[in-house]
Short mmCIF file of C-alpha atoms in Angstrom, two decimals:
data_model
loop_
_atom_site.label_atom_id
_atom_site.label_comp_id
_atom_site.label_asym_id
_atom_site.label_seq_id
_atom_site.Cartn_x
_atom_site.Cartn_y
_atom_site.Cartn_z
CA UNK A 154 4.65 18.01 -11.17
CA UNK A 155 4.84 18.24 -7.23
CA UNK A 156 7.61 15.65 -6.42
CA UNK A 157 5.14 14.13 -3.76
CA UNK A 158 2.95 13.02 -6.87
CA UNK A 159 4.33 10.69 -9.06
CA UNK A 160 3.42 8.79 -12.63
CA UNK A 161 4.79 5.74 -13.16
CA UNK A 162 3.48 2.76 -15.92
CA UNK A 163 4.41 0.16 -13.10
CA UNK A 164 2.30 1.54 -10.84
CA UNK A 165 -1.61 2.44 -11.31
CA UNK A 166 -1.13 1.93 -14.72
CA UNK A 167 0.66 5.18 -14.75
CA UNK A 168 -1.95 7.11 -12.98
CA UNK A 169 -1.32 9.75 -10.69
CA UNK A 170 -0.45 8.52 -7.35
CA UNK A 171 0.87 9.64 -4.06
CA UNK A 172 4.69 9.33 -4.11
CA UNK A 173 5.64 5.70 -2.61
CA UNK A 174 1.49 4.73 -2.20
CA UNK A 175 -0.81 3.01 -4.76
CA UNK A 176 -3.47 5.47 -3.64
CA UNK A 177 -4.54 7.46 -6.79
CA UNK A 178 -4.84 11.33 -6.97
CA UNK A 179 -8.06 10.68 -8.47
CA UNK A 180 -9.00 9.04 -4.98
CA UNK A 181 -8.61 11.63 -2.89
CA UNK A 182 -10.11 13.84 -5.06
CA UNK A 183 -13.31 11.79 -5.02
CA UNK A 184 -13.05 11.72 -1.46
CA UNK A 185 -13.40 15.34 -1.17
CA UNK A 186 -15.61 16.00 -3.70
CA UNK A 187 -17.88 13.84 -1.63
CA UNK A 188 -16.92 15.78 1.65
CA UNK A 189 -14.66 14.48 3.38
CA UNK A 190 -12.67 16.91 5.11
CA UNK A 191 -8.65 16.66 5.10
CA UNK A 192 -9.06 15.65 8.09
CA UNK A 193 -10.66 12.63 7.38
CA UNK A 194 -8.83 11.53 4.20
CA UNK A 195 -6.18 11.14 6.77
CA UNK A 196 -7.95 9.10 8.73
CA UNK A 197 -8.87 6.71 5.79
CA UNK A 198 -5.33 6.64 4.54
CA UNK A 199 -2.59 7.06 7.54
CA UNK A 200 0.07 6.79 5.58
CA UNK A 201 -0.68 10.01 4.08
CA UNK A 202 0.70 13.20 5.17
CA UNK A 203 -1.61 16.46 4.94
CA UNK A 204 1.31 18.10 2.73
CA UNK A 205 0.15 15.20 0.15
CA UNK A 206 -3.52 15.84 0.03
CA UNK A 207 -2.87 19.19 -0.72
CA UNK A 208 -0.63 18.34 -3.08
CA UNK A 209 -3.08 16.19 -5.19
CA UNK A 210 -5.43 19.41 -5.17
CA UNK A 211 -2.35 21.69 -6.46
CA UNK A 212 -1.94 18.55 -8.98
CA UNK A 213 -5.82 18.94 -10.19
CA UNK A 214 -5.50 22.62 -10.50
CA UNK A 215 -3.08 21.89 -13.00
CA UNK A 216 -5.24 19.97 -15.53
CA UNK A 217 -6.27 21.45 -18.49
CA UNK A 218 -9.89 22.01 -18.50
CA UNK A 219 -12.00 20.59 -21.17
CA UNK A 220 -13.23 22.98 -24.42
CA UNK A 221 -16.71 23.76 -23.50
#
């Protein structure tokens, strides 16, 4: 796992998040699958660096797809 993405129980319930954030990879994610740029995920979450956006997409390309 990207060390900018953590998974902790304490935190999120152990959900993905953004290392030293409660914002949830799953968050961003829905963010831009809803189009919002990068760009704009920044501007929603300051705190966030563009390195850690991209790492949440790195982190979904991980996931094992479903069976179909």
């Amino acid at each position: 796992m990207d060390e900018r993405i953590v998974s902790d129980p304490a935190i999120c319930s152990g959900k993905p998040c953004i290392r030293g954030t409660r914002i949830m990879v799953r968050n961003i994610l829905g963010m831009l699958a809803g189009g919002y740029t990068i760009e704009r995920v920044l501007e929603a979450y300051p705190e966030l660096e563009r390195e850690d956006v991209v790492a949440a997409l790195t982190y979904a390309s991980t996931i094992p797809q479903p069976a179909q």
